[in-house]
Structures are given as C-alpha cells and as structure tokens.
mmCIF file of C-alpha atoms and ligand atoms in Angstrom:
data_model
loop_
_atom_site.group_PDB
_atom_site.id
_atom_site.type_symbol
_atom_site.label_atom_id
_atom_site.label_comp_id
_atom_site.label_asym_id
_atom_site.label_seq_id
_atom_site.Cartn_x
_atom_site.Cartn_y
_atom_site.Cartn_z
ATOM 1 C CA MET A 723 0.000 0.000 0.000
ATOM 2 C CA LYS A 724 1.294 3.461 -0.925
ATOM 3 C CA ILE A 725 0.585 7.144 -0.480
ATOM 4 C CA LEU A 726 -0.392 8.157 -4.005
ATOM 5 C CA SER A 727 -0.716 11.904 -3.594
ATOM 6 C CA ALA A 728 -0.964 14.626 -1.011
ATOM 7 C CA LYS A 729 -2.300 18.137 -1.105
ATOM 8 C CA VAL A 730 -2.549 21.148 1.146
ATOM 9 C CA ILE A 731 -5.878 22.998 1.228
ATOM 10 C CA VAL A 732 -5.898 26.555 2.567
ATOM 11 C CA CYS A 733 -9.285 28.097 3.299
ATOM 12 C CA SER A 734 -10.883 30.790 5.428
ATOM 13 C CA PRO A 735 -14.492 30.011 6.394
ATOM 14 C CA GLY A 736 -14.547 32.773 9.008
ATOM 15 C CA ARG A 737 -10.882 32.200 9.880
ATOM 16 C CA ASN A 738 -7.871 30.559 8.243
ATOM 17 C CA PHE A 739 -7.256 26.830 8.213
ATOM 18 C CA VAL A 740 -4.553 24.694 6.606
ATOM 19 C CA THR A 741 -5.586 21.111 5.898
ATOM 20 C CA LEU A 742 -3.580 18.178 4.559
ATOM 21 C CA LYS A 743 -5.226 15.430 2.521
ATOM 22 C CA LEU A 744 -3.340 12.181 1.917
ATOM 23 C CA VAL A 745 -4.693 9.843 -0.755
ATOM 24 C CA THR A 746 -3.638 6.174 -0.961
ATOM 25 C CA ASP A 747 -3.427 3.873 -3.945
ATOM 26 C CA GLN A 748 -6.400 1.980 -2.489
ATOM 27 C CA GLY A 749 -8.674 4.994 -2.595
ATOM 28 C CA VAL A 750 -8.767 5.470 1.196
ATOM 29 C CA TYR A 751 -7.756 8.984 2.217
ATOM 30 C CA GLY A 752 -6.897 10.731 5.459
ATOM 31 C CA ILE A 753 -7.273 14.331 6.637
ATOM 32 C CA GLY A 754 -4.952 16.291 8.950
ATOM 33 C CA ASP A 755 -4.952 19.827 10.394
ATOM 34 C CA ALA A 756 -1.812 21.966 9.920
ATOM 35 C CA THR A 757 -3.103 25.377 11.037
ATOM 36 C CA LEU A 758 -0.638 27.705 12.809
ATOM 37 C CA ASN A 759 -2.596 30.815 13.707
ATOM 38 C CA GLY A 760 -1.064 33.957 12.208
ATOM 39 C CA ARG A 761 1.790 31.998 10.554
ATOM 40 C CA GLU A 762 -0.254 29.651 8.342
ATOM 41 C CA LEU A 763 1.716 29.926 5.116
ATOM 42 C CA ALA A 764 4.981 28.878 6.754
ATOM 43 C CA VAL A 765 3.468 25.432 7.391
ATOM 44 C CA VAL A 766 2.024 25.307 3.868
ATOM 45 C CA ALA A 767 5.509 25.871 2.430
ATOM 46 C CA TYR A 768 7.076 23.359 4.827
ATOM 47 C CA LEU A 769 4.570 20.684 3.838
ATOM 48 C CA GLU A 770 4.598 21.374 0.117
ATOM 49 C CA ASN A 771 8.345 21.801 -0.323
ATOM 50 C CA HIS A 772 9.815 19.510 2.299
ATOM 51 C CA VAL A 773 7.323 16.887 3.445
ATOM 52 C CA ILE A 774 4.998 15.888 0.609
ATOM 53 C CA PRO A 775 7.804 14.990 -1.855
ATOM 54 C CA CYS A 776 9.103 12.468 0.728
ATOM 55 C CA LEU A 777 5.680 11.052 1.591
ATOM 56 C CA VAL A 778 4.571 10.080 -1.874
ATOM 57 C CA GLY A 779 5.300 6.369 -2.312
ATOM 58 C CA MET A 780 5.573 5.618 1.416
ATOM 59 C CA ASP A 781 3.426 2.952 3.101
ATOM 60 C CA PRO A 782 0.769 4.904 5.057
ATOM 61 C CA ARG A 783 0.380 2.077 7.566
ATOM 62 C CA ARG A 784 3.865 2.799 8.972
ATOM 63 C CA ILE A 785 2.722 5.662 11.190
ATOM 64 C CA GLU A 786 5.510 5.395 13.740
ATOM 65 C CA ASP A 787 8.256 5.117 11.143
ATOM 66 C CA ILE A 788 6.927 8.092 9.179
ATOM 67 C CA TRP A 789 6.774 10.134 12.404
ATOM 68 C CA GLN A 790 10.424 9.304 13.177
ATOM 69 C CA TYR A 791 11.399 9.991 9.572
ATOM 70 C CA LEU A 792 9.860 13.463 9.630
ATOM 71 C CA TYR A 793 11.174 14.309 13.124
ATOM 72 C CA ARG A 794 14.670 12.820 13.169
ATOM 73 C CA GLY A 795 15.024 13.000 9.421
ATOM 74 C CA ALA A 796 14.721 16.791 9.347
ATOM 75 C CA TYR A 797 17.801 16.994 11.588
ATOM 76 C CA TRP A 798 16.427 20.370 12.844
ATOM 77 C CA ARG A 799 14.241 19.567 15.812
ATOM 78 C CA ARG A 800 11.043 20.808 17.427
ATOM 79 C CA GLY A 801 9.378 24.146 16.696
ATOM 80 C CA PRO A 802 5.770 25.019 15.837
ATOM 81 C CA VAL A 803 6.122 24.864 12.030
ATOM 82 C CA THR A 804 7.809 21.464 11.911
ATOM 83 C CA MET A 805 5.659 19.926 14.614
ATOM 84 C CA ARG A 806 2.379 21.091 13.077
ATOM 85 C CA ALA A 807 3.418 19.705 9.703
ATOM 86 C CA ILE A 808 4.238 16.383 11.380
ATOM 87 C CA ALA A 809 0.936 16.548 13.284
ATOM 88 C CA ALA A 810 -1.040 16.975 10.071
ATOM 89 C CA VAL A 811 0.623 13.925 8.508
ATOM 90 C CA ASP A 812 0.128 11.917 11.699
ATOM 91 C CA MET A 813 -3.591 12.792 11.979
ATOM 92 C CA ALA A 814 -4.135 11.835 8.339
ATOM 93 C CA LEU A 815 -2.277 8.530 8.787
ATOM 94 C CA TRP A 816 -4.296 7.566 11.890
ATOM 95 C CA ASP A 817 -7.431 8.483 9.954
ATOM 96 C CA ILE A 818 -6.374 6.154 7.151
ATOM 97 C CA LYS A 819 -5.434 3.322 9.517
ATOM 98 C CA ALA A 820 -8.731 3.550 11.388
ATOM 99 C CA LYS A 821 -10.684 3.628 8.118
ATOM 100 C CA LEU A 822 -8.769 0.560 6.914
ATOM 101 C CA ALA A 823 -9.578 -1.172 10.212
ATOM 102 C CA GLY A 824 -13.224 -0.096 9.901
ATOM 103 C CA MET A 825 -13.051 1.361 13.428
ATOM 104 C CA PRO A 826 -13.431 4.725 15.068
ATOM 105 C CA LEU A 827 -9.974 6.005 16.014
ATOM 106 C CA TYR A 828 -10.435 5.659 19.789
ATOM 107 C CA GLN A 829 -10.782 1.896 19.342
ATOM 108 C CA LEU A 830 -7.329 1.695 17.766
ATOM 109 C CA LEU A 831 -5.843 3.719 20.612
ATOM 110 C CA GLY A 832 -7.056 1.197 23.191
ATOM 111 C CA GLY A 833 -10.789 1.695 23.423
ATOM 112 C CA ARG A 834 -13.130 3.759 25.493
ATOM 113 C CA SER A 835 -12.191 5.042 28.969
ATOM 114 C CA ARG A 836 -15.285 7.260 29.351
ATOM 115 C CA ASP A 837 -18.660 7.932 27.796
ATOM 116 C CA GLY A 838 -18.174 11.624 27.007
ATOM 117 C CA VAL A 839 -15.520 14.293 27.290
ATOM 118 C CA MET A 840 -15.980 17.252 29.664
ATOM 119 C CA VAL A 841 -15.366 20.498 27.795
ATOM 120 C CA TYR A 842 -15.018 24.118 28.819
ATOM 121 C CA GLY A 843 -16.320 27.091 26.886
ATOM 122 C CA HIS A 844 -15.116 30.702 26.787
ATOM 123 C CA ALA A 845 -17.124 33.349 28.628
ATOM 124 C CA ASN A 846 -15.888 36.881 28.278
ATOM 125 C CA GLY A 847 -17.076 40.435 28.726
ATOM 126 C CA ARG A 848 -15.851 43.993 28.639
ATOM 127 C CA ASP A 849 -16.451 44.213 32.389
ATOM 128 C CA ILE A 850 -17.335 41.924 35.292
ATOM 129 C CA ALA A 851 -21.104 42.277 34.788
ATOM 130 C CA GLU A 852 -20.846 41.245 31.121
ATOM 131 C CA THR A 853 -18.672 38.246 31.978
ATOM 132 C CA VAL A 854 -21.079 37.171 34.713
ATOM 133 C CA ASP A 855 -23.888 37.259 32.105
ATOM 134 C CA ALA A 856 -21.774 35.334 29.605
ATOM 135 C CA VAL A 857 -21.049 32.621 32.195
ATOM 136 C CA GLY A 858 -24.812 32.429 32.791
ATOM 137 C CA GLN A 859 -25.348 31.832 29.064
ATOM 138 C CA TYR A 860 -22.891 28.938 29.113
ATOM 139 C CA ILE A 861 -24.599 27.464 32.155
ATOM 140 C CA GLU A 862 -27.887 27.621 30.249
ATOM 141 C CA LEU A 863 -26.270 25.870 27.305
ATOM 142 C CA GLY A 864 -25.435 23.035 29.705
ATOM 143 C CA TYR A 865 -21.704 23.562 30.183
ATOM 144 C CA GLN A 866 -20.186 22.111 33.342
ATOM 145 C CA ALA A 867 -16.941 24.071 32.997
ATOM 146 C CA ILE A 868 -16.412 27.637 31.861
ATOM 147 C CA ARG A 869 -13.359 29.802 31.327
ATOM 148 C CA ALA A 870 -13.965 33.399 32.415
ATOM 149 C CA GLN A 871 -12.066 36.455 31.160
ATOM 150 C CA THR A 872 -12.933 40.104 31.636
ATOM 151 C CA GLY A 873 -11.856 43.556 30.561
ATOM 152 C CA VAL A 874 -9.824 45.390 33.176
ATOM 153 C CA PRO A 875 -10.392 49.113 33.804
ATOM 154 C CA GLY A 876 -7.458 51.051 32.364
ATOM 155 C CA ILE A 877 -6.248 48.247 30.057
ATOM 156 C CA LYS A 878 -6.873 48.543 26.318
ATOM 157 C CA ASP A 879 -8.254 45.263 24.926
ATOM 158 C CA ALA A 880 -7.242 42.968 27.790
ATOM 159 C CA TYR A 881 -6.662 39.383 26.618
ATOM 160 C CA GLY A 882 -9.731 37.245 25.984
ATOM 161 C CA VAL A 883 -12.336 39.978 25.691
ATOM 162 C CA GLY A 884 -14.518 39.367 22.659
ATOM 163 C CA ARG A 885 -16.503 41.746 20.577
ATOM 164 C CA GLY A 886 -20.036 40.931 21.594
ATOM 165 C CA SER A 887 -20.483 37.249 20.706
ATOM 166 C CA LEU A 888 -19.961 34.053 22.663
ATOM 167 C CA SER A 889 -16.591 33.517 21.026
ATOM 168 C CA TYR A 890 -13.850 35.739 19.697
ATOM 169 C CA GLU A 891 -11.061 35.531 17.131
ATOM 170 C CA PRO A 892 -7.819 37.112 18.319
ATOM 171 C CA ALA A 893 -6.212 37.048 14.844
ATOM 172 C CA ASP A 894 -8.133 40.082 13.689
ATOM 173 C CA ALA A 895 -6.034 42.096 11.216
ATOM 174 C CA ALA A 896 -3.505 41.735 8.398
ATOM 175 C CA LEU A 897 -0.923 43.385 10.652
ATOM 176 C CA PRO A 898 -0.817 42.883 14.442
ATOM 177 C CA THR A 899 -3.223 44.988 16.494
ATOM 178 C CA VAL A 900 -1.580 46.601 19.542
ATOM 179 C CA THR A 901 -3.273 45.713 22.827
ATOM 180 C CA GLY A 902 -2.398 46.790 26.359
ATOM 181 C CA TRP A 903 -1.480 45.227 29.683
ATOM 182 C CA ASP A 904 -0.958 46.282 33.296
ATOM 183 C CA THR A 905 -0.221 43.537 35.807
ATOM 184 C CA ALA A 906 -1.011 45.554 38.937
ATOM 185 C CA LYS A 907 -4.479 46.440 37.612
ATOM 186 C CA ALA A 908 -5.200 42.860 36.569
ATOM 187 C CA LEU A 909 -4.066 41.487 39.927
ATOM 188 C CA ARG A 910 -6.590 43.736 41.678
ATOM 189 C CA HIS A 911 -9.426 43.047 39.223
ATOM 190 C CA VAL A 912 -9.378 39.326 38.376
ATOM 191 C CA PRO A 913 -10.140 38.054 41.920
ATOM 192 C CA GLN A 914 -13.185 40.365 41.982
ATOM 193 C CA LEU A 915 -14.522 38.602 38.889
ATOM 194 C CA PHE A 916 -14.326 35.169 40.493
ATOM 195 C CA ASP A 917 -15.734 36.459 43.779
ATOM 196 C CA LYS A 918 -18.765 37.738 41.855
ATOM 197 C CA LEU A 919 -19.098 34.530 39.819
ATOM 198 C CA ARG A 920 -19.123 32.321 42.917
ATOM 199 C CA ALA A 921 -21.528 34.674 44.708
ATOM 200 C CA THR A 922 -23.869 34.561 41.682
ATOM 201 C CA TYR A 923 -23.730 30.924 40.610
ATOM 202 C CA GLY A 924 -22.286 29.066 43.604
ATOM 203 C CA PHE A 925 -19.613 26.389 43.408
ATOM 204 C CA GLU A 926 -21.332 23.759 41.198
ATOM 205 C CA HIS A 927 -19.516 24.629 37.969
ATOM 206 C CA GLN A 928 -15.839 24.399 37.165
ATOM 207 C CA LEU A 929 -14.314 27.829 36.523
ATOM 208 C CA LEU A 930 -11.046 28.409 34.673
ATOM 209 C CA HIS A 931 -8.929 31.448 33.862
ATOM 210 C CA ASP A 932 -6.271 32.045 31.199
ATOM 211 C CA CYS A 933 -3.389 34.341 32.211
ATOM 212 C CA HIS A 934 -1.869 34.144 28.708
ATOM 213 C CA HIS A 935 1.754 34.317 29.857
ATOM 214 C CA ARG A 936 1.359 37.796 31.401
ATOM 215 C CA TYR A 937 2.664 37.465 34.981
ATOM 216 C CA THR A 938 6.091 36.905 36.497
ATOM 217 C CA PRO A 939 6.348 33.821 38.732
ATOM 218 C CA ARG A 940 5.933 35.874 41.920
ATOM 219 C CA GLU A 941 2.924 37.733 40.496
ATOM 220 C CA ALA A 942 1.412 34.456 39.313
ATOM 221 C CA ALA A 943 1.810 33.009 42.809
ATOM 222 C CA THR A 944 0.062 36.083 44.232
ATOM 223 C CA LEU A 945 -2.844 35.629 41.808
ATOM 224 C CA GLY A 946 -3.062 31.914 42.537
ATOM 225 C CA ARG A 947 -3.311 32.624 46.263
ATOM 226 C CA ALA A 948 -5.923 35.334 45.798
ATOM 227 C CA LEU A 949 -8.047 32.905 43.751
ATOM 228 C CA GLU A 950 -7.860 29.993 46.202
ATOM 229 C CA PRO A 951 -11.187 30.782 47.944
ATOM 230 C CA PHE A 952 -12.977 30.518 44.559
ATOM 231 C CA GLN A 953 -11.715 26.994 43.845
ATOM 232 C CA LEU A 954 -10.764 27.302 40.191
ATOM 233 C CA PHE A 955 -10.281 24.222 38.022
ATOM 234 C CA TRP A 956 -7.028 25.863 36.881
ATOM 235 C CA ILE A 957 -5.168 29.002 36.003
ATOM 236 C CA GLU A 958 -3.541 28.620 32.614
ATOM 237 C CA ASP A 959 -0.175 29.882 31.328
ATOM 238 C CA CYS A 960 0.291 32.055 34.401
ATOM 239 C CA THR A 961 3.916 32.748 33.424
ATOM 240 C CA PRO A 962 5.966 31.985 30.301
ATOM 241 C CA ALA A 963 7.255 28.432 30.550
ATOM 242 C CA GLU A 964 10.318 28.329 28.333
ATOM 243 C CA ASN A 965 12.076 28.170 31.692
ATOM 244 C CA GLN A 966 10.131 25.296 33.207
ATOM 245 C CA GLU A 967 11.882 25.891 36.538
ATOM 246 C CA ALA A 968 9.847 29.125 36.889
ATOM 247 C CA PHE A 969 6.919 27.001 38.050
ATOM 248 C CA ARG A 970 8.722 25.809 41.159
ATOM 249 C CA LEU A 971 8.167 29.157 42.885
ATOM 250 C CA ILE A 972 4.494 29.359 41.855
ATOM 251 C CA ARG A 973 3.825 25.791 42.915
ATOM 252 C CA HIS A 974 5.301 26.311 46.346
ATOM 253 C CA HIS A 975 3.095 29.310 47.056
ATOM 254 C CA THR A 976 -0.374 28.354 45.868
ATOM 255 C CA THR A 977 -2.672 25.344 45.696
ATOM 256 C CA THR A 978 -4.654 26.765 42.760
ATOM 257 C CA PRO A 979 -4.204 24.135 40.012
ATOM 258 C CA LEU A 980 -1.815 25.074 37.193
ATOM 259 C CA ALA A 981 -2.069 24.310 33.475
ATOM 260 C CA VAL A 982 0.537 24.811 30.712
ATOM 261 C CA GLY A 983 1.169 23.593 27.185
ATOM 262 C CA GLU A 984 -0.652 25.239 24.286
ATOM 263 C CA VAL A 985 2.427 26.932 22.825
ATOM 264 C CA PHE A 986 4.684 23.897 23.208
ATOM 265 C CA ASN A 987 5.426 21.195 20.675
ATOM 266 C CA THR A 988 7.264 18.287 22.253
ATOM 267 C CA ILE A 989 7.603 16.192 25.367
ATOM 268 C CA TRP A 990 10.897 17.974 26.042
ATOM 269 C CA ASP A 991 9.072 21.286 26.537
ATOM 270 C CA VAL A 992 6.964 19.923 29.400
ATOM 271 C CA LYS A 993 9.206 17.203 30.834
ATOM 272 C CA ASP A 994 10.436 19.129 33.897
ATOM 273 C CA LEU A 995 6.980 20.575 34.571
ATOM 274 C CA ILE A 996 5.580 17.057 34.645
ATOM 275 C CA GLN A 997 8.376 15.206 36.406
ATOM 276 C CA ASN A 998 8.585 17.776 39.202
ATOM 277 C CA GLN A 999 4.792 17.875 39.506
ATOM 278 C CA TRP A 1000 4.908 21.642 39.056
ATOM 279 C CA ILE A 1001 1.679 21.530 37.012
ATOM 280 C CA ASP A 1002 -1.629 19.701 37.299
ATOM 281 C CA PHE A 1003 -2.677 19.773 33.639
ATOM 282 C CA VAL A 1004 -0.657 19.507 30.438
ATOM 283 C CA ARG A 1005 -2.441 21.406 27.643
ATOM 284 C CA CYS A 1006 -0.509 20.291 24.545
ATOM 285 C CA SER A 1007 -2.805 19.475 21.639
ATOM 286 C CA VAL A 1008 -2.810 16.886 18.867
ATOM 287 C CA LEU A 1009 -2.086 19.731 16.448
ATOM 288 C CA GLY A 1010 0.531 21.575 18.480
ATOM 289 C CA ALA A 1011 2.523 18.577 19.636
ATOM 290 C CA GLY A 1012 3.217 16.453 16.574
ATOM 291 C CA GLY A 1013 -0.030 14.495 16.321
ATOM 292 C CA ILE A 1014 -1.540 11.574 18.172
ATOM 293 C CA THR A 1015 1.703 9.608 18.091
ATOM 294 C CA HIS A 1016 3.589 12.204 20.124
ATOM 295 C CA LEU A 1017 0.738 13.500 22.306
ATOM 296 C CA ARG A 1018 0.275 9.946 23.526
ATOM 297 C CA ARG A 1019 3.887 9.946 24.777
ATOM 298 C CA ILE A 1020 3.294 13.206 26.637
ATOM 299 C CA ALA A 1021 0.095 11.881 28.215
ATOM 300 C CA ASP A 1022 1.783 8.647 29.267
ATOM 301 C CA LEU A 1023 4.634 10.541 30.932
ATOM 302 C CA ALA A 1024 2.102 12.837 32.617
ATOM 303 C CA ALA A 1025 0.127 9.852 33.933
ATOM 304 C CA LEU A 1026 3.147 8.660 35.920
ATOM 305 C CA TYR A 1027 3.059 11.944 37.870
ATOM 306 C CA GLN A 1028 -0.722 12.333 38.235
ATOM 307 C CA VAL A 1029 -0.754 15.165 35.733
ATOM 308 C CA ARG A 1030 -3.910 15.167 33.617
ATOM 309 C CA THR A 1031 -4.574 16.339 30.066
ATOM 310 C CA GLY A 1032 -6.410 19.548 29.124
ATOM 311 C CA SER A 1033 -5.984 19.939 25.380
ATOM 312 C CA HIS A 1034 -5.923 23.354 23.800
ATOM 313 C CA GLY A 1035 -9.034 23.633 21.608
ATOM 314 C CA ALA A 1036 -9.412 27.242 20.467
ATOM 315 C CA THR A 1037 -11.103 27.978 17.122
ATOM 316 C CA ASP A 1038 -7.741 28.205 15.360
ATOM 317 C CA LEU A 1039 -7.491 24.444 15.748
ATOM 318 C CA SER A 1040 -9.773 23.134 13.009
ATOM 319 C CA PRO A 1041 -12.597 20.621 13.473
ATOM 320 C CA VAL A 1042 -10.091 18.025 12.222
ATOM 321 C CA THR A 1043 -8.000 18.583 15.351
ATOM 322 C CA MET A 1044 -11.164 18.574 17.476
ATOM 323 C CA GLY A 1045 -12.201 15.228 16.002
ATOM 324 C CA CYS A 1046 -8.774 13.707 16.724
ATOM 325 C CA ALA A 1047 -8.712 15.277 20.199
ATOM 326 C CA LEU A 1048 -12.079 13.773 21.090
ATOM 327 C CA HIS A 1049 -11.005 10.271 20.073
ATOM 328 C CA PHE A 1050 -7.811 10.807 22.062
ATOM 329 C CA ASP A 1051 -9.729 12.148 25.087
ATOM 330 C CA THR A 1052 -12.188 9.258 24.934
ATOM 331 C CA TRP A 1053 -9.279 6.851 25.280
ATOM 332 C CA VAL A 1054 -6.633 8.620 27.394
ATOM 333 C CA PRO A 1055 -6.734 7.303 30.988
ATOM 334 C CA ASN A 1056 -5.493 10.540 32.610
ATOM 335 C CA PHE A 1057 -7.986 12.825 30.896
ATOM 336 C CA GLY A 1058 -8.663 16.170 32.574
ATOM 337 C CA ILE A 1059 -10.747 18.429 30.367
ATOM 338 C CA GLN A 1060 -10.981 19.546 26.727
ATOM 339 C CA GLU A 1061 -11.180 23.182 25.619
ATOM 340 C CA TYR A 1062 -14.073 23.753 23.227
ATOM 341 C CA MET A 1063 -14.481 27.123 21.592
ATOM 342 C CA ARG A 1064 -17.331 26.560 19.190
ATOM 343 C CA HIS A 1065 -16.493 26.945 15.500
ATOM 344 C CA SER A 1066 -18.629 29.178 13.305
ATOM 345 C CA ASP A 1067 -21.350 27.636 11.143
ATOM 346 C CA ALA A 1068 -19.264 28.458 8.057
ATOM 347 C CA THR A 1069 -16.344 26.443 9.495
ATOM 348 C CA ASP A 1070 -18.579 23.533 10.473
ATOM 349 C CA GLU A 1071 -19.994 23.396 6.930
ATOM 350 C CA VAL A 1072 -16.536 23.166 5.345
ATOM 351 C CA PHE A 1073 -15.514 20.435 7.817
ATOM 352 C CA PRO A 1074 -18.404 17.956 8.155
ATOM 353 C CA HIS A 1075 -17.963 15.952 11.367
ATOM 354 C CA ASP A 1076 -19.758 13.462 13.558
ATOM 355 C CA TYR A 1077 -18.898 14.702 17.073
ATOM 356 C CA ARG A 1078 -21.717 16.199 19.126
ATOM 357 C CA PHE A 1079 -22.283 18.302 22.270
ATOM 358 C CA GLU A 1080 -24.697 17.209 24.985
ATOM 359 C CA ARG A 1081 -25.028 18.564 28.533
ATOM 360 C CA GLY A 1082 -21.487 19.857 28.839
ATOM 361 C CA LEU A 1083 -19.848 16.845 27.224
ATOM 362 C CA LEU A 1084 -18.601 16.224 23.704
ATOM 363 C CA TYR A 1085 -18.972 12.781 22.194
ATOM 364 C CA CYS A 1086 -16.839 11.539 19.314
ATOM 365 C CA GLY A 1087 -18.658 9.627 16.595
ATOM 366 C CA GLU A 1088 -18.485 5.958 15.663
ATOM 367 C CA ALA A 1089 -17.582 6.366 11.973
ATOM 368 C CA PRO A 1090 -14.315 4.698 10.923
ATOM 369 C CA GLY A 1091 -11.402 7.158 11.188
ATOM 370 C CA HIS A 1092 -11.387 10.401 13.166
ATOM 371 C CA GLY A 1093 -14.789 11.354 11.801
ATOM 372 C CA VAL A 1094 -13.949 14.715 10.166
ATOM 373 C CA ASP A 1095 -13.795 15.466 6.449
ATOM 374 C CA ILE A 1096 -13.275 18.539 4.292
ATOM 375 C CA ASP A 1097 -15.678 19.732 1.592
ATOM 376 C CA GLU A 1098 -13.106 20.916 -0.930
ATOM 377 C CA ALA A 1099 -15.578 22.660 -3.243
ATOM 378 C CA LEU A 1100 -16.954 24.681 -0.347
ATOM 379 C CA ALA A 1101 -13.458 25.360 1.019
ATOM 380 C CA ALA A 1102 -12.507 26.874 -2.348
ATOM 381 C CA LYS A 1103 -15.218 29.485 -1.871
ATOM 382 C CA HIS A 1104 -13.419 30.828 1.223
ATOM 383 C CA PRO A 1105 -9.974 32.054 0.126
ATOM 384 C CA TYR A 1106 -7.140 32.756 2.580
ATOM 385 C CA GLN A 1107 -7.267 36.108 4.417
ATOM 386 C CA PRO A 1108 -4.029 37.376 5.996
ATOM 387 C CA ALA A 1109 -4.657 37.640 9.761
ATOM 388 C CA CYS A 1110 -2.122 38.160 12.539
ATOM 389 C CA LEU A 1111 -2.333 37.681 16.288
ATOM 390 C CA PRO A 1112 -2.097 40.924 18.300
ATOM 391 C CA VAL A 1113 0.952 42.184 20.158
ATOM 392 C CA THR A 1114 0.868 43.655 23.666
ATOM 393 C CA ARG A 1115 2.584 46.741 25.044
ATOM 394 C CA LEU A 1116 2.713 48.088 28.590
ATOM 395 C CA GLU A 1117 1.632 51.680 29.208
ATOM 396 C CA ASP A 1118 5.190 52.952 28.722
ATOM 397 C CA GLY A 1119 5.447 51.197 25.352
ATOM 398 C CA THR A 1120 7.447 48.142 26.442
ATOM 399 C CA LEU A 1121 6.594 45.069 24.400
ATOM 400 C CA TRP A 1122 5.034 42.368 26.625
ATOM 401 C CA ASN A 1123 3.743 38.824 26.134
ATOM 402 C CA TRP A 1124 0.453 38.804 24.245
HETATM 403 C C1 LIG B 1360 -5.993 30.680 24.134
HETATM 404 C C2 LIG B 1360 -6.034 30.736 22.661
HETATM 405 O O1 LIG B 1360 -7.660 29.071 23.965
HETATM 406 C C3 LIG B 1360 -6.742 29.480 24.643
HETATM 407 O O2 LIG B 1360 -6.424 29.017 25.691
HETATM 408 O O3 LIG B 1360 -4.824 30.874 24.782
HETATM 409 O O4 LIG B 1360 -7.153 31.478 22.327
HETATM 410 C C4 LIG B 1360 -4.828 31.337 21.969
HETATM 411 O O5 LIG B 1360 -4.737 32.681 22.261
HETATM 412 C C5 LIG B 1360 -4.992 31.097 20.506
HETATM 413 O O6 LIG B 1360 -5.094 29.742 20.263
HETATM 414 C C6 LIG B 1360 -3.843 31.698 19.742
HETATM 415 O O7 LIG B 1360 -3.911 31.294 18.423
HETATM 416 MG MG1 LIG B 1361 -4.671 29.686 26.512
#
C-alpha cells in the first residue's frame, strides 16, 4: 500500500485553516490539520516543499516510522512549524489506519475510557457584569466548565475579551493589532470577577482562567493565592514556561491548580513541569505537539506523575484537530478536560464531522477514522485572508507577552 498523492488545502471560512489530505493507492484517504494561527503559510511551504515529496510512495500504515522519519530526518528539531506539519501527517495517517480497520480512532488507541468528554467554553465580557452574564449563558447551554475572562479598567483590549459574541477571534487584522497590559491592575481586578461569579452561581460549575503568559512567577503566585477561595479548576499559562523551573516558585506558594502547554510542541518542553509535579494539567494538543503519536507519549509521561490532560481547543485548531482530540480524550486514561471554543457555522460546513455536544460533554462519533472530512468545493469558496495575532505593550510602550 502506498501514499499516491498529497495536497494542502488553505481556506478561510470565518478564519484561516490549513488542511492536509493524503490519498492512498487503495482509494482510502486521510485528513490532517496543519493550522498555525497567524503563521499559516509557513506550514504550507514546509509541507509542500519539504514533506509531501518524501511522503509520496511511502506505506501509510507505517505511522511510527513516518513520524520518526519526519522528526529525526529533518535533523532540525522541534518548533511550531515542523511539529504542526508532522501533526497533520500523523492525523491523516491515523485516519487512514482507522478507516482501513473499519473502526473509530479511539478503538485503535485502546478503546473507550469514558462515555463523554468534559469540555469548557469561553465566557468573556468587557467588564465583570458582562462576563457574569456570559457565564450564565454557558450554564444555560449546559456547560459544566467555563473559562472566564474580563476587561480590566485602564487596560486597552485585555486578553480574551470578545466583541459581543460568545466567542472571539484574536487574529483580527492583516498586521498585528496593539493591545495593552498592566499587571497591577489585573491582579486587583481578576479576583473580583471570580468572587462575583461564585456569589452569583455558587460552586457547582468548574471555573477556569487564562493568564496568557502575562505574569512573572511571583505575580502568578500572588494571583493563585488570591483565587484559592474561589476553587478554580485551573489558572492557565500564568507565566511563560520556556524556563520550566519558573513554576517551582508558583507551585510552592499556591494550591490553585496550574495548566501549561498550548504553545509547546514536544515532550521535552513539558518534561520538567511534569516530572517535578509543578503543574496539574498539560495542555498540549494533537495539532501543536506532533499528532496523536507524540501526544500519547506526553500523556503517558504525565500519567506517571498524576498530571492530567487539558488539550488546547481554540477555534484556530480546526474541526479536524477537534475530532482527533475527542477520540484521544475518549481513550486517554489521565484525561482532565478539553477546551471547546465553538467553530462558526461556516467552518462547520466546510468540515463535516460526527462529534456532538450534549449537557457539557462532547462525544466523538463511531464512523471509521477520526470522523472529520473537508468539503473541498466549499473550502474553495473561502480564500485565505491574511490575519495576525495581536501584540501587547505596557503603558510605557514596552513590548510584553500577548
Ligand atoms: C488561548 C487561545 O484558547 C486558549 O487558551 O490561549 O485562544 C490562543 O490565544 C490562541 O489559540 C492563539 O492562536
Ligand atoms: Mg490559553
């Protein structure tokens, strides 16, 4: 059996997506997601120039060998472009293998560990009152877990604040929008949000908060402590984690659970965080971390240290990633939670899928493969639109972490 052809499909049904389609000589095909928000075309070039020429003619059943070939064979290791390209190939190969087996992907991974997958949605508002309302909307929709973000007085476009709908798209302009940040103001404001949320809705629902890499370790520890009475499910990316050791200080000063991983690509980027039990949740995704083959290694390492998964699942990860993630989450023993920012109707039409939402849980389908396809004719009607992620500056103009 051979890979006959491969193509990269770029489309923008409301936002940009890069999709890989691998076709075999037996007619079975597989689909993978290769989207890198704000840097999409770098992955397109990597796939078209450096990966696809090697893939054609290979046996698609050799998933592990192809993964090693693309990772070790590049000589240059890690990085978001390489690892997303590998992820796209890996997703497509697992899709093909599961279709050949006539099984839904989770069965190949080891079978079902749970009935459904707990997901969290994104509630946001320009101020605390708006966020409290938005959380109420999610509760009405049946969500059991909700991430809450709010505007902060004196900060221009604080992270996570949408523009009036249930979801938001941060990649909003052809050149980066400049947003603001002020740690002292946020540190005073964020605990007030969670105080109000618990006073309004009680403690039944899981609440989460994304710090988006804004605080220093000491500031993050201060926030974690201030949030302890409100019993969050986690605070996410509370400080940049290139230096994994930074989490030692935070961990020793707060019992608020900590989550990290969406910007990282390999097991090496989270190894110290996991082995030192400095985090509670590892948030690497199928797309970000080299596909199912590599994410499984990260999850297995995490399981040894009682660290659970919490896959990144923003809208810039296409329904193809969501389909793979749900099969993965249905199997993985140390599952924690899955992020689920709903895709737009236009996106859902381009990517027909069989997963479904019910009472706060997502359920993967039973169709052979990962259950997500791409309608190429419809995709062609939504051409690529250049869109960058914002940058952040402090009040004095210093560039900060967006
Ligand atoms: C965020 C993302 O979902 C999250 O947790 O951090 O919205 C992130 O900003 C985007 O995926 C960036 O592309
Ligand atoms: Mg995040």
